[in-house]
Coordinates of C-alpha atoms in Angstrom, one line a residue:
Chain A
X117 CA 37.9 -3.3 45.5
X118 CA 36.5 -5.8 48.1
X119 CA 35.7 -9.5 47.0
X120 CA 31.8 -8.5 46.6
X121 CA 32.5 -5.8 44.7
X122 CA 34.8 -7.6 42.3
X123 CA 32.0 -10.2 42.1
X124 CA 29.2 -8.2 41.5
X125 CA 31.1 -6.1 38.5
X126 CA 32.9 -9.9 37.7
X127 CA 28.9 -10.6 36.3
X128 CA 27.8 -7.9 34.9
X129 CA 30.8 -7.9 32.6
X130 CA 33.5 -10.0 33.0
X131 CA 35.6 -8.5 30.3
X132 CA 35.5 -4.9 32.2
X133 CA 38.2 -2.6 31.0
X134 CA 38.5 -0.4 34.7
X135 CA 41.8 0.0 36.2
X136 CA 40.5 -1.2 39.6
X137 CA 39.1 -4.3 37.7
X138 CA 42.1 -5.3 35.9
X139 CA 44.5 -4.7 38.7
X140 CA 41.7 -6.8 41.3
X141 CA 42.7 -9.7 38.2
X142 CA 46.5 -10.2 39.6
X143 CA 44.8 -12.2 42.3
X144 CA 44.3 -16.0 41.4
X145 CA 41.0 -16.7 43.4
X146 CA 39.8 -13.1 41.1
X147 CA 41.0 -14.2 38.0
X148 CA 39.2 -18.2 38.7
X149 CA 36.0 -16.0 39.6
X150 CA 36.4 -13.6 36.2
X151 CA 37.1 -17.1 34.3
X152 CA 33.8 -18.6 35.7
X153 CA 31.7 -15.7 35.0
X154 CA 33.3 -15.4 31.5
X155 CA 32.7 -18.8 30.9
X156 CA 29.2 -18.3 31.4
X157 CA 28.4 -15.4 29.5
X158 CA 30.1 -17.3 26.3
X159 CA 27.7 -20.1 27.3
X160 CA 24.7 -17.5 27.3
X161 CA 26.3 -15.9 24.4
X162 CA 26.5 -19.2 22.6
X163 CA 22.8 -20.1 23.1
X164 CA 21.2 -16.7 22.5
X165 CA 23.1 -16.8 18.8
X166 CA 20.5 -18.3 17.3
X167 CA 20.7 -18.5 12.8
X168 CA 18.6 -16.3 11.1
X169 CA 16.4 -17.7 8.8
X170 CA 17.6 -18.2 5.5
X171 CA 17.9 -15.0 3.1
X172 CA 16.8 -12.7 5.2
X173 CA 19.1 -10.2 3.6
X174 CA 18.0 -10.9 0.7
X175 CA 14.4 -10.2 1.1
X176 CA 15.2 -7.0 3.0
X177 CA 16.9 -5.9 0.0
X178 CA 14.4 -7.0 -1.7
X179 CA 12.2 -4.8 0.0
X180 CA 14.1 -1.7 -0.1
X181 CA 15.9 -1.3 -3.1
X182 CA 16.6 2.1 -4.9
X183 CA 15.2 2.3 -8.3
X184 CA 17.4 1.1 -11.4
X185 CA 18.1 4.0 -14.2
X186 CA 15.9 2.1 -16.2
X187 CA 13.2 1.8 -13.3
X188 CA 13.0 5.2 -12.5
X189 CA 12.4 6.0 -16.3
X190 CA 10.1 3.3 -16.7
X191 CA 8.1 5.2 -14.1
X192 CA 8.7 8.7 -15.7
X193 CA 7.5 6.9 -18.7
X194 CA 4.2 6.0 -16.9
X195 CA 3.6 9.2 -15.6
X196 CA 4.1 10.6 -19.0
X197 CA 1.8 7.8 -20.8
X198 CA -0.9 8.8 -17.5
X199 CA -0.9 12.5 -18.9
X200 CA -1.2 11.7 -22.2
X201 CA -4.1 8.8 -21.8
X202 CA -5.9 12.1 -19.3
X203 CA -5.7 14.6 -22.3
X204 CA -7.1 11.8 -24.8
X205 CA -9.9 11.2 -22.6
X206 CA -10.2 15.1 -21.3
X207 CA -10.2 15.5 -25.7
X208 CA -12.5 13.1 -26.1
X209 CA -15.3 14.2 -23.4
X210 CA -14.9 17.8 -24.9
X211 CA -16.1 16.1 -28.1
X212 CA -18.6 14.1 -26.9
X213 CA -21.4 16.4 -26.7
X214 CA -21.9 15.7 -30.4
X215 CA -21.6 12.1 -30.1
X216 CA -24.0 11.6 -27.4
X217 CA -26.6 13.7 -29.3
X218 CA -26.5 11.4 -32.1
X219 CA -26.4 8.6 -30.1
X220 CA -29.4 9.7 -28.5
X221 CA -31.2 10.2 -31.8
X222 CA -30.8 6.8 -32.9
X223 CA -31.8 5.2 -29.7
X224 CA -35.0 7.3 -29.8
X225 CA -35.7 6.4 -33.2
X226 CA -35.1 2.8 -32.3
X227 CA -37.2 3.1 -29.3
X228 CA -40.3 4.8 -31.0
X229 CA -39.7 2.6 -33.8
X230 CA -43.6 1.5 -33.8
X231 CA -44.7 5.3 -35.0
X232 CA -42.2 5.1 -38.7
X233 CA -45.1 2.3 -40.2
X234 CA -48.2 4.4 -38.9
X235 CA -50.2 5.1 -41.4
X236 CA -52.3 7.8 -39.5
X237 CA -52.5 11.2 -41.2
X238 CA -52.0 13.8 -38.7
X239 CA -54.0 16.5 -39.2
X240 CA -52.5 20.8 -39.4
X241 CA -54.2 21.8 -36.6
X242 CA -52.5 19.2 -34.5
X243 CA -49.3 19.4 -36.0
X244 CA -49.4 23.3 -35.1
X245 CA -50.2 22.7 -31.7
X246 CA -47.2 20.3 -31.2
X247 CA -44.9 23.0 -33.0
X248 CA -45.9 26.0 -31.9
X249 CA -44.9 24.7 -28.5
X250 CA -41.4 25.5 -30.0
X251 CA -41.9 28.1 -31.1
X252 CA -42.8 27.4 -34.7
X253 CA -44.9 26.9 -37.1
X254 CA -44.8 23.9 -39.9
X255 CA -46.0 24.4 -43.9
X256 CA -46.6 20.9 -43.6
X257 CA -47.5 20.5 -47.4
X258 CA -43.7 21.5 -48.3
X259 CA -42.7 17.9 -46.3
X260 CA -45.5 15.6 -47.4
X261 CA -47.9 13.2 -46.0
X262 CA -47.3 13.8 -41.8
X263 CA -47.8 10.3 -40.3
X264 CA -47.2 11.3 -36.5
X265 CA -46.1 14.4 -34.6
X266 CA -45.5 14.5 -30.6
X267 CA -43.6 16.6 -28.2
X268 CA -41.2 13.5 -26.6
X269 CA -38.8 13.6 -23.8
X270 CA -35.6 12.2 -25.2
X271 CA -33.1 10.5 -23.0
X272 CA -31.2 13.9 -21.5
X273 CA -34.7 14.7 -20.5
X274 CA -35.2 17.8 -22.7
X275 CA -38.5 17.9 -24.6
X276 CA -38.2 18.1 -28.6
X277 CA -40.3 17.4 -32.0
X278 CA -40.9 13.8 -33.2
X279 CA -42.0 14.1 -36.4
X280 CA -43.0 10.9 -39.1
X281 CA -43.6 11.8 -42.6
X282 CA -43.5 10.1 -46.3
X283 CA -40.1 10.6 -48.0
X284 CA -39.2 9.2 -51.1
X285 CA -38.6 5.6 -50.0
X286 CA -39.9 5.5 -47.0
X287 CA -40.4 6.7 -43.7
X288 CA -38.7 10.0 -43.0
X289 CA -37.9 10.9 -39.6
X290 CA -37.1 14.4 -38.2
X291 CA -35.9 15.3 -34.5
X292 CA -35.9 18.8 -33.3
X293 CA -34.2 19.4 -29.9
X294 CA -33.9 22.9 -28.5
X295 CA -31.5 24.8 -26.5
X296 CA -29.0 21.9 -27.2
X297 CA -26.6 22.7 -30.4
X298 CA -23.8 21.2 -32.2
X299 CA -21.5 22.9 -33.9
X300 CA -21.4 20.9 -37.4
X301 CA -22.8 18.9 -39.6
X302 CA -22.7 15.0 -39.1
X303 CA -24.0 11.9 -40.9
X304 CA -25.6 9.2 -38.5
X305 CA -27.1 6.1 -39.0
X306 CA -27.8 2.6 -37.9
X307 CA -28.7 -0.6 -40.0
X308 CA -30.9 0.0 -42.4
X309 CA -31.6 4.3 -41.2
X310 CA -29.5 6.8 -42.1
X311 CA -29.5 10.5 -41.7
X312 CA -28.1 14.0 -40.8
X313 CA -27.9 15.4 -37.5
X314 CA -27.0 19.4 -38.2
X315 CA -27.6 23.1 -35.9
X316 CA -31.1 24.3 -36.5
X317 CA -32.2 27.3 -34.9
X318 CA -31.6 27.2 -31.2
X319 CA -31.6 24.0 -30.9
X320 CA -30.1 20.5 -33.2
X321 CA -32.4 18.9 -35.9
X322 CA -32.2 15.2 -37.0
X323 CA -33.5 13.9 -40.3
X324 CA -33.4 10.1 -40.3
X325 CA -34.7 8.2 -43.4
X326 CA -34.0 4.1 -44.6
X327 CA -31.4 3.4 -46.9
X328 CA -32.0 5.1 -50.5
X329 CA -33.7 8.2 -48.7
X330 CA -32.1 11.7 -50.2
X331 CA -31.2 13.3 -46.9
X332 CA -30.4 15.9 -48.6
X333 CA -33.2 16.9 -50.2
X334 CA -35.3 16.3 -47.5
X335 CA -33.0 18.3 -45.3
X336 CA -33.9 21.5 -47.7
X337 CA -37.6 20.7 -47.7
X338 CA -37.7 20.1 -44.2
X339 CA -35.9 23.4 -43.5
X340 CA -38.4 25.4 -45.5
X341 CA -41.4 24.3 -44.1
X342 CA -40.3 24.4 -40.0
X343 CA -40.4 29.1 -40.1
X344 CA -39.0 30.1 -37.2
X345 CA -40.2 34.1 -37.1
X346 CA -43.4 33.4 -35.6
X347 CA -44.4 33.6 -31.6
X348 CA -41.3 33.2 -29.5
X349 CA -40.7 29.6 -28.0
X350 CA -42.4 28.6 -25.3
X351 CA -40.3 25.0 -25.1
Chain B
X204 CA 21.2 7.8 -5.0
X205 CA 23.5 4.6 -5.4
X206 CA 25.6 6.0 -2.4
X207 CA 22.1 5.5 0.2
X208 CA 21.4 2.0 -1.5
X209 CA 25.1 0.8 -0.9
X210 CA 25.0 2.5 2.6
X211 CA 22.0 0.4 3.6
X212 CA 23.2 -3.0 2.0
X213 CA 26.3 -2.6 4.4
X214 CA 23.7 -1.8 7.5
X215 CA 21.9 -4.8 6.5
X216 CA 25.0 -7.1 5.9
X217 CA 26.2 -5.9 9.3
X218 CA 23.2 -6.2 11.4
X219 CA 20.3 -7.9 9.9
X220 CA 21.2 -11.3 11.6
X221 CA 22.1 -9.7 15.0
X222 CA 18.7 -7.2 14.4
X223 CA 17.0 -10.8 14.3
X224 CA 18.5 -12.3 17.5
X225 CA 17.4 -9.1 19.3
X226 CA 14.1 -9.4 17.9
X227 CA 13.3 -13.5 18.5
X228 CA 14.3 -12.9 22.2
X229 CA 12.2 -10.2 22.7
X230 CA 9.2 -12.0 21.4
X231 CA 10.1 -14.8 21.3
X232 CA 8.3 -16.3 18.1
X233 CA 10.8 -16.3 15.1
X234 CA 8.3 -15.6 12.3
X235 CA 6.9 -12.4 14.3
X236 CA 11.1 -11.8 15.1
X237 CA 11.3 -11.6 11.0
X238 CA 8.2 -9.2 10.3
X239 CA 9.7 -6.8 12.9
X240 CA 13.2 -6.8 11.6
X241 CA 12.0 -6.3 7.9
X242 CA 9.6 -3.3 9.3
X243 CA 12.5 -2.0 11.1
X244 CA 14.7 -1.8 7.7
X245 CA 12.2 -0.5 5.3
X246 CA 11.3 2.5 8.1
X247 CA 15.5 2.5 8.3
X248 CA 15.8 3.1 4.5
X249 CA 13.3 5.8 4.8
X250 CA 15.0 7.7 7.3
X251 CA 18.8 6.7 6.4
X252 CA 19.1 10.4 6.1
X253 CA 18.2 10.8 9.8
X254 CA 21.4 8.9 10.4
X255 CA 24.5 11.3 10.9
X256 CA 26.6 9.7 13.1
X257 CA 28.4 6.2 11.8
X258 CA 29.2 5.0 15.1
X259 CA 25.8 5.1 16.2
X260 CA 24.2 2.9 13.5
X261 CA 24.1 -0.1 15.7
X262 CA 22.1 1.8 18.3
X263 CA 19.9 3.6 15.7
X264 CA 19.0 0.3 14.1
X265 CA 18.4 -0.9 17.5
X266 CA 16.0 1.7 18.4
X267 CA 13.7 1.7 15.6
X268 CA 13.5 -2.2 16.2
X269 CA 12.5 -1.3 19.8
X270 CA 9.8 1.3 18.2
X271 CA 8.5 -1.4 15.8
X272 CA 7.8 -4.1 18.6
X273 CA 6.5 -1.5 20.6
X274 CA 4.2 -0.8 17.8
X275 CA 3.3 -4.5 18.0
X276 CA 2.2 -4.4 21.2
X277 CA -0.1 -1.7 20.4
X278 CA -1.7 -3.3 17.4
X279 CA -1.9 -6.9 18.5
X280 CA -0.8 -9.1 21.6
X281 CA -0.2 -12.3 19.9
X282 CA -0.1 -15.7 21.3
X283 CA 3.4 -16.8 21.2
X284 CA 5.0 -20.1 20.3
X285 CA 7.2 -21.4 22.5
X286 CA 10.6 -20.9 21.1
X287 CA 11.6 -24.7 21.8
X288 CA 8.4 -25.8 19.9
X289 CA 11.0 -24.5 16.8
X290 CA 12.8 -27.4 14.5
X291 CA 15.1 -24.8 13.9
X292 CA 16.7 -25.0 17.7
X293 CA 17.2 -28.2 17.1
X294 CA 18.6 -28.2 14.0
X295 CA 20.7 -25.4 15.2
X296 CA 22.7 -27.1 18.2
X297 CA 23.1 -29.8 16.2
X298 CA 26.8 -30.2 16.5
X299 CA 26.7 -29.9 19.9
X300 CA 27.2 -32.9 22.7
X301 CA 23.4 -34.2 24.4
X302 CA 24.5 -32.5 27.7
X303 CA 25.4 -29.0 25.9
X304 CA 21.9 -29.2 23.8
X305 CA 20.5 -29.8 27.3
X306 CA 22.5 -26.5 28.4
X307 CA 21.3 -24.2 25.9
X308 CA 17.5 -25.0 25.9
X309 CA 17.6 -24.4 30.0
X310 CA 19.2 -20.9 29.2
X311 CA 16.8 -20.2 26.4
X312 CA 14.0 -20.8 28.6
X313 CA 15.2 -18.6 31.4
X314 CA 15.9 -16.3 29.3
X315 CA 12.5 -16.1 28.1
X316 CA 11.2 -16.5 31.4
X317 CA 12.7 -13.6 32.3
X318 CA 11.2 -10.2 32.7
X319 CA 11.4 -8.0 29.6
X320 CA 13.1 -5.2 31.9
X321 CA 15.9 -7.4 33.0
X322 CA 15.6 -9.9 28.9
X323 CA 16.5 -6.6 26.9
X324 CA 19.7 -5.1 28.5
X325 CA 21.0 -8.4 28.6
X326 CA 20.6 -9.7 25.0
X327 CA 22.0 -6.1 24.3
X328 CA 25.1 -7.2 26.1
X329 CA 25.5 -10.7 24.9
X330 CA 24.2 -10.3 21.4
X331 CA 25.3 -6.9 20.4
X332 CA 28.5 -6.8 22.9
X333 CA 27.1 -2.7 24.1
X334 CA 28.4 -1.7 26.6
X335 CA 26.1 -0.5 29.9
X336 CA 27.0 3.1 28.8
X337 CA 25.5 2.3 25.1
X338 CA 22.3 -0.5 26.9
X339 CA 21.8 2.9 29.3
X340 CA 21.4 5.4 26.2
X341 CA 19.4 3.4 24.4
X342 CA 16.8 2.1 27.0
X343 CA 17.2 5.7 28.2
X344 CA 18.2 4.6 31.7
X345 CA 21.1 5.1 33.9
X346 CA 23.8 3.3 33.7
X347 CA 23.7 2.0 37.2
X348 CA 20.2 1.1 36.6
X349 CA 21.2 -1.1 33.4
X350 CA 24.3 -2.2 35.9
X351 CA 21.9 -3.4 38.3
X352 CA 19.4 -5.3 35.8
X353 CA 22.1 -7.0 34.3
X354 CA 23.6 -8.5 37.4
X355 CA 19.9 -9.4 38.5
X356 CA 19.1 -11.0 35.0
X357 CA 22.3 -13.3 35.1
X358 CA 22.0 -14.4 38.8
X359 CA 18.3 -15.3 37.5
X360 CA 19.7 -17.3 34.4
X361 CA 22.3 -18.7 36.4
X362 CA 20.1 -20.0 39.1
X363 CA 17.9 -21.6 36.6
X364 CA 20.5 -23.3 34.7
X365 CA 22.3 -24.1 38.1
X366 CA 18.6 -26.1 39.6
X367 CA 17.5 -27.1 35.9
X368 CA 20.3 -29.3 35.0
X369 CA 20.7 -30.7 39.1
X370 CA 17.2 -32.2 38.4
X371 CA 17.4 -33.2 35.1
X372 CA 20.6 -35.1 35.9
X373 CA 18.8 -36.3 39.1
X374 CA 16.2 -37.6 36.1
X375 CA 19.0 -39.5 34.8

């Protein structure tokens, strides 16, 4: 190995294990050369070892760390708490059908509120016109006094009876929707109203009167008078 | 499970400072330097399983670093801080005699001053003690090539050190 060949390979790695390298050190002026460039590499060495900043391991552990036994049941837990909370809800939109019919009831009632203190009396042919709509016909004189009748658009859209009449205590107000049914019974209400919301014919029927009202009652005399067997709907 | 986390703390214990060097020289801002090393150990612990050979870790850590500033570069080209701007250099050579502090900032400088071709096979050397063979898998050159930018990137460093201290002794 000439001189500039042990030079050249004498920088790029002074520490080089080759047998030519290692026997070219015998010589003193090779070995003061290999010194010189060793020396400077540890210089280099020295000044490129720089700290890293303080708990870098730590926050790369941090970072990436396996879940504990407890962690990864903690998150089986949540999964399992997820499926059950989606059920409940799933459970609950099945069901809410019924609510939202009721709801929608009351917020009619509310919203016509006006037409419950009429003291108009509506006359049979006008009530037949309204009913027959539907499909029926009304023996208003089973019911009582009819203080207002329309064909209204509740909130879902869907056309229906709004009928006002004189119950026992007051105001009695009945709600026929069609083609929209429930498949029980339920009580509603709202401050001072109360009522039934129940399947009736093709469709759901309302009866809403004030505190004191027999529902009942008027549920049974409302019933009789609305006869279904007439002309077919045309709602 | 516990046998990947305890496999990684040892990969992390072993290399996360060196991983750091490699990364500060290459970009030469130490905060950017951090954010690469931690990206290059959480894509590590994602692909531990990847790693099959134990002897190789070094140079399979070193590699997804590489990938990760390369990555960088394709989101964002920051503006980088001069390295010597850093308290921490100072704080660093602390120990160190006025002439020797002088020393190292010169070779820091020419380090950075050099040309990322010649920088990386040479902090692979000096930092991580890889041999050409290892710098020419890596940077998937030959090892002649890596032989070649080597001896170019010391004569470089050398020369600056050699003319930087003459004048700031001629300063003196």
């Amino acid at each position: 190995m000439n001189e500039l060949e042990f030079r050249k390979r004498c920088i790029i790695n002074p520490d080089d294990s080759d047998p030519d390298f290692q026997s070219a050190l015998e010589n003193d002026d090779y070995r003061r050369v290999q010194a010189e460039c060793a020396d400077f590499d540890e210089k280099l060495s020295g000044a490129l070892r720089v700290p890293a900043p303080e708990g870098l391991q730590d926050r790369i552990l941090a970072a990436n760390r396996q879940p504990s036994f407890l962690a990864r049941w903690k998150k089986k837990l949540a999964a399992l708490t997820s499926l059950i909370v989606t059920l409940v809800l799933g459970l609950t939109l099945l069901l809410r059908p019924q609510l939202a019919l009721s709801d929608m009831v009351i917020e009619h009632l509310y919203h016509d509120m006006a037409v419950m203190y009429s003291r108009d009396v509506i006359r049979e042919e006008q009530v037949d016109e309204i009913v027959s709509h539907f499909g029926a016909d009304l023996e208003s004189s089973l019911v009582g006094i009819i203080r207002f009748i329309e064909d209204c658009r509740f909130a879902d859209q869907r056309k229906g009876i709004h009928l006002v009449y004189d119950g026992q205590s007051g105001p009695v107000t009945v709600f026929y929707i069609p083609h929209r049914q429930i498949d029980r019974m339920q009580a509603i209400g709202k401050e001072e109203f109360q009522g039934i919301i129940f399947p009736h014919h093709d469709g759901t029927m309302a009866i809403v009167g004030v505190i004191g009202e027999d529902i009942n009652s008027q549920k049974s005399k409302v019933e009789a008078a609305f006869n279904w067997d007439q002309a077919s709907g045309k709602s | 499970m516990m046998a990947k986390q305890k496999r990684f703390e040892q990969l992390v214990q072993r290399y996360s400072t060196d991983m750091f060097r490699y990364a500060l020289w290459l970009c030469g801002n130490r905060e950017i330097a951090e954010d690469l090393v931690q990206e290059a150990f959480t894509r590590a612990w994602k692909n531990l399983h990847q790693l099959k050979d134990g002897n190789k870790e070094k140079a399979w850590l070193m590699t997804i670093l590489r990938n990760e500033n390369a990555r960088r570069f394709q989101r964002v080209q920051p503006d980088l801080v001069d390295i010597e701007d850093h308290a921490w250099s100072m704080s660093a050579d602390s120990g160190l005699e006025p002439e020797e502090q002088m020393e190292r900032r010169i070779l820091r400088k020419a380090m950075l001053d050099l040309e990322e071709e010649y920088r990386e096979p040479l902090i692979m050397q000096v930092i991580h003690g890889f041999s050409c063979r290892e710098i020419a898998e890596t940077l998937e050159l030959t090892e002649n090539a890596v032989m070649t930018r080597i001896f170019r990137a010391k004569q470089k460093v050398k020369e600056a050190l050699t003319e930087q201290t003459a004048s700031a002794m001629a300063r003196l």
